[in-house]
CSV table of C-alpha atoms in Angstrom, one decimal:
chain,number,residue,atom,x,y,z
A,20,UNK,CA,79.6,197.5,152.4
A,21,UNK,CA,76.4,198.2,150.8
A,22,UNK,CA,74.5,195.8,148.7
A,23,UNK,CA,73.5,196.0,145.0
A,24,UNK,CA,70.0,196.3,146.1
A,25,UNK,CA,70.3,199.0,148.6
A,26,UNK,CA,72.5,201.2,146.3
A,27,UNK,CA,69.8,200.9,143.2
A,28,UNK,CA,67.3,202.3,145.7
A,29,UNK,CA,69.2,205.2,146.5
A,30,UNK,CA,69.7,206.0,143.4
A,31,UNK,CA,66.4,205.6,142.1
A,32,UNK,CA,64.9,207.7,145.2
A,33,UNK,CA,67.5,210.8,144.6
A,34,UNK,CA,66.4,210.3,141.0
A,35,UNK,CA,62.7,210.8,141.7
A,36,UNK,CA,62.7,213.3,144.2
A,37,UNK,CA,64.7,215.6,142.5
A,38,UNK,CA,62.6,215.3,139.2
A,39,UNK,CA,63.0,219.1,137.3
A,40,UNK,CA,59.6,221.3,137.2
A,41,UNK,CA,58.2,219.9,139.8
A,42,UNK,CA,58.7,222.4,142.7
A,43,UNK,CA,56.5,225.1,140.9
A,44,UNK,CA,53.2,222.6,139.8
A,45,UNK,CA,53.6,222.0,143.6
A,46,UNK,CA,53.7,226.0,144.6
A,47,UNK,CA,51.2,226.7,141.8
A,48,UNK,CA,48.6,224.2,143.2
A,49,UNK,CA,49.3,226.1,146.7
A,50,UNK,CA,48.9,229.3,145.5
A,51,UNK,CA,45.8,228.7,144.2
A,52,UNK,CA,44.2,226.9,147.0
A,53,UNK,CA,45.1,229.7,149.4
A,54,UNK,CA,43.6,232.3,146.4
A,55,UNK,CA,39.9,230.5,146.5
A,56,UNK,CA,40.3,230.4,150.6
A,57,UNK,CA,41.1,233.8,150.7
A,58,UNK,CA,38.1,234.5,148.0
A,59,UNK,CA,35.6,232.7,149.7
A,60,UNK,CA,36.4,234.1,153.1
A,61,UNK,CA,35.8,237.8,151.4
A,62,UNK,CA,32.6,236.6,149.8
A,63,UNK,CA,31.3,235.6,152.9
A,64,UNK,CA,32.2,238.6,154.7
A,65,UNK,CA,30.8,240.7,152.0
A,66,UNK,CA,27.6,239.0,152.0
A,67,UNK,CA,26.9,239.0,155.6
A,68,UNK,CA,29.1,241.1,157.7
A,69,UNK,CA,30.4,244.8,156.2
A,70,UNK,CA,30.3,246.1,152.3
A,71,UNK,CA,32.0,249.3,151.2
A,72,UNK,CA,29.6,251.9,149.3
A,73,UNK,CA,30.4,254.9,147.5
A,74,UNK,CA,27.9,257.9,148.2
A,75,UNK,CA,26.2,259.0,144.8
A,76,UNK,CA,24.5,262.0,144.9
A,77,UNK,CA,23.5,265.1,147.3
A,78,UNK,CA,20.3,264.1,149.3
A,79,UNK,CA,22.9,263.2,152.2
A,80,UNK,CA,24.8,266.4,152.3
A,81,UNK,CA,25.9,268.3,154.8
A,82,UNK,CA,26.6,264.7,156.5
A,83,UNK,CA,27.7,262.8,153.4
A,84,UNK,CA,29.2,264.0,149.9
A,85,UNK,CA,29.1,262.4,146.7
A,86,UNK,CA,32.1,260.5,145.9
A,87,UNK,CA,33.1,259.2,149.8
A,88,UNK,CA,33.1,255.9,150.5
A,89,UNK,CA,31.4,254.0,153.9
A,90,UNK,CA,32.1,251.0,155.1
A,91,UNK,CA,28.9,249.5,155.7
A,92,UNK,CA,27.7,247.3,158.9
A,93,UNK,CA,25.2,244.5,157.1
A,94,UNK,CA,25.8,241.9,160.7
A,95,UNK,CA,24.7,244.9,163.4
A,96,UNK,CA,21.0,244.3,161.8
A,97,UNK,CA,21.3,241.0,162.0
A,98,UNK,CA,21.3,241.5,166.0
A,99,UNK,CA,19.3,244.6,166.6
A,100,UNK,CA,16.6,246.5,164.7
A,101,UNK,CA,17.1,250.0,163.2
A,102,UNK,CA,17.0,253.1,165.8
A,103,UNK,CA,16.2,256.6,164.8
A,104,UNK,CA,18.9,258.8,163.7
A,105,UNK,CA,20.9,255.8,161.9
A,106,UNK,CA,21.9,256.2,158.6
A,107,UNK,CA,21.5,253.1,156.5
A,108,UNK,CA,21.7,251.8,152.7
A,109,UNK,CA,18.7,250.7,151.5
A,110,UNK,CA,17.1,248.9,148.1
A,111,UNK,CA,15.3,252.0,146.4
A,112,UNK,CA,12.0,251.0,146.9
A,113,UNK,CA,10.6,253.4,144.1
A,114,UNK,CA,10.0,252.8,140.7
A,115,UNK,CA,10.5,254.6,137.2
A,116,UNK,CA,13.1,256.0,134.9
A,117,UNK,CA,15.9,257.5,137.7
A,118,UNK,CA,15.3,254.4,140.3
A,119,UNK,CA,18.9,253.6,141.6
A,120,UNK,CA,20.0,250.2,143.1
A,121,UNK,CA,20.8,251.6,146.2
A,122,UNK,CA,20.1,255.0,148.5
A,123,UNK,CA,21.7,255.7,151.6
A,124,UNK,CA,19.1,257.4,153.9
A,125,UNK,CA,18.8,258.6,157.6
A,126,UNK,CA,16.0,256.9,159.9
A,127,UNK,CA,13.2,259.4,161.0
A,128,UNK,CA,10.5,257.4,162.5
A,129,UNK,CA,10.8,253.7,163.5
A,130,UNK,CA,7.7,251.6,163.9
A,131,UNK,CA,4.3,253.3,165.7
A,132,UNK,CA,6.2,256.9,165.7
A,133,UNK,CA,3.9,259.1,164.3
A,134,UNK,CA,5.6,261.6,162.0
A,135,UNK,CA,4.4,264.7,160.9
A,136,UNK,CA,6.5,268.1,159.1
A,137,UNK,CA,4.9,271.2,160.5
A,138,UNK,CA,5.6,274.8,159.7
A,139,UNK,CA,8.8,273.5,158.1
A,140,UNK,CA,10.2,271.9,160.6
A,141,UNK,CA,10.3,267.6,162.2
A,142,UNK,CA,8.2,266.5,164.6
A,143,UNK,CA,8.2,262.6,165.3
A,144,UNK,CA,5.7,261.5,168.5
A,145,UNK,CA,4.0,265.2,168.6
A,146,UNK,CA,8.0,266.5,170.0
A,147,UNK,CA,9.8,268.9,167.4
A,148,UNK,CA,13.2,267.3,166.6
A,149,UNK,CA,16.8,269.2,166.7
A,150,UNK,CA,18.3,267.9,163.7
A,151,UNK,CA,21.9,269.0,164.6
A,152,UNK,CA,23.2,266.9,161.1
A,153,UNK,CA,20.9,269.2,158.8
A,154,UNK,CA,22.2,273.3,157.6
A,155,UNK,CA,18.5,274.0,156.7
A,156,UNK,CA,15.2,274.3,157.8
A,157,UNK,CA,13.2,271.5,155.6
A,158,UNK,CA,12.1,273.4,152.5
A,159,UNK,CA,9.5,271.1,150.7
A,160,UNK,CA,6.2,271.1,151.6
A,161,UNK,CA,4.9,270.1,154.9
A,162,UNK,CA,2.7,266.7,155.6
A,163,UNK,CA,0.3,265.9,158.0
A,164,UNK,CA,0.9,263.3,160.8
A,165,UNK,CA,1.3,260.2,159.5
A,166,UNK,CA,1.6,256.8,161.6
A,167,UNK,CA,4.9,254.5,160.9
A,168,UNK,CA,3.3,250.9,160.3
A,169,UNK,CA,4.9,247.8,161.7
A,170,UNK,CA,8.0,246.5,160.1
A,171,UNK,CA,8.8,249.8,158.1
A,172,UNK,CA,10.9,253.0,158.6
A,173,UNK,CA,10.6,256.3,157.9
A,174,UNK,CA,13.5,257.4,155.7
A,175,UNK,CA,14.7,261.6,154.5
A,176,UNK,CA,18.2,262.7,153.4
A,177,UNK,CA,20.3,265.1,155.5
A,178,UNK,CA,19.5,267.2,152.7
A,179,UNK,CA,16.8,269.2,153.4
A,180,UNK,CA,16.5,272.0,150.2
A,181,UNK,CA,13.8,271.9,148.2
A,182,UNK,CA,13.5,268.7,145.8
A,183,UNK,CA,16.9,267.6,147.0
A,184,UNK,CA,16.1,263.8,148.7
A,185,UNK,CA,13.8,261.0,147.0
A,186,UNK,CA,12.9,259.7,150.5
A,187,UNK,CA,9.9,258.4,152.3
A,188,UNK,CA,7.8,261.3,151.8
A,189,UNK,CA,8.5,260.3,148.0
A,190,UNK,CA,7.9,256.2,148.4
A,191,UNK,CA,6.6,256.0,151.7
A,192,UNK,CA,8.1,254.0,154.6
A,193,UNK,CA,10.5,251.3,154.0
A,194,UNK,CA,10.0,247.6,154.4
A,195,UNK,CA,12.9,246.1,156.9
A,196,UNK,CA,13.6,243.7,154.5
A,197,UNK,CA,14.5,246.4,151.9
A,198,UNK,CA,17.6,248.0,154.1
A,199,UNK,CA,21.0,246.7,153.1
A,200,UNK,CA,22.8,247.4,156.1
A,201,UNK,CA,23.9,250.7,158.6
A,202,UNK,CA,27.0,253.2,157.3
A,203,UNK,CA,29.2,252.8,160.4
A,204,UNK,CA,32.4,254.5,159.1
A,205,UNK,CA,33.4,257.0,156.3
A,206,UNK,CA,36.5,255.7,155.5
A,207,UNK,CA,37.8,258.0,152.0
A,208,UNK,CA,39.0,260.6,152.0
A,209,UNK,CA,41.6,260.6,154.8
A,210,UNK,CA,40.8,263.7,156.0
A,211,UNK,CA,37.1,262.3,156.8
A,212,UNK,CA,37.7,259.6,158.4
A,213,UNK,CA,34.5,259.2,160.9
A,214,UNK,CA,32.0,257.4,162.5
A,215,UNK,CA,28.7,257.7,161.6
């Protein structure tokens, strides 16, 4: 037989553990902590690991058309430099009225290649280039050899008709500090789905 005291407490503890509202404060509160967990975790990777970009514009095309979207690589600079042929987002480095935040651009000449547009067509290190991503010979005007400094790339669009890229022979070469990141994928539309 149980005493006075031992049946008050069992009362009192059925009483308080099965207090009405309770249950959803509790799921609430976990909801929510799993919510800024799972935000943080995205901010983090969206800071330093991948970012997803929408192409705006033609100076990519034939390789890239306006309105697809990339899944960009920011952590693959953080281990190795640019290489040629890479396509990157970058800050827009120039200024005035139709500056965009950012372009997405193909490397053409990494630091010391000496790049020069002869006769309408690429040469980088005195070799002409087979530009196998390109469906025209380049159609704005040709430049002399010019020297990549240190610690800056030579950018141009895919794009190669006349006026149809702001690129490095518009703003000169780009600081490494100014490129976002490399497109590794195209990911939209389905029927695009690529590598870069």
């Amino acid at each position: 037989m149980r005493s006075r005291k031992h049946r008050y407490r069992s009362v009192t503890h059925r009483r308080t553990g099965s207090l009405p509202g309770r249950g959803w404060v509790r799921d609430l509160r976990d909801w929510l902590v799993t919510a800024a967990i799972v935000f943080a975790l995205m901010s983090l990777l969206n800071i330093f690991v991948f970012n997803v970009s929408t192409v705006i514009g033609q100076s990519m095309q034939p390789t890239l058309f306006e309105g697809e979207k990339l899944i960009i690589s920011k952590i693959s600079l953080t281990f190795a430099s640019p290489r040629r042929s890479d396509v990157v987002v970058l800050h827009d480095p120039s200024t005035g009225p139709d500056r965009k935040e950012y372009l997405v651009k193909r490397i053409i000449g990494i630091p010391g290649d000496r790049i020069e547009v002869r006769n309408h067509k690429l040469y980088v290190n005195g070799k002409l280039i087979a530009e196998s991503y390109v469906d025209t010979e380049i159609q704005d005007p040709d430049f002399a050899e010019l020297t990549v400094k240190q610690g800056t790339y030579f950018v141009m669009g895919d794009n190669r008709h006349a006026g149809a890229s702001k690129d490095s022979r518009y703003f000169g070469a780009v600081p490494q500090n100014r490129i976002v990141g490399k497109a590794a994928y195209i990911w939209w539309p389905l029927s695009k789905v690529n590598a870069l």
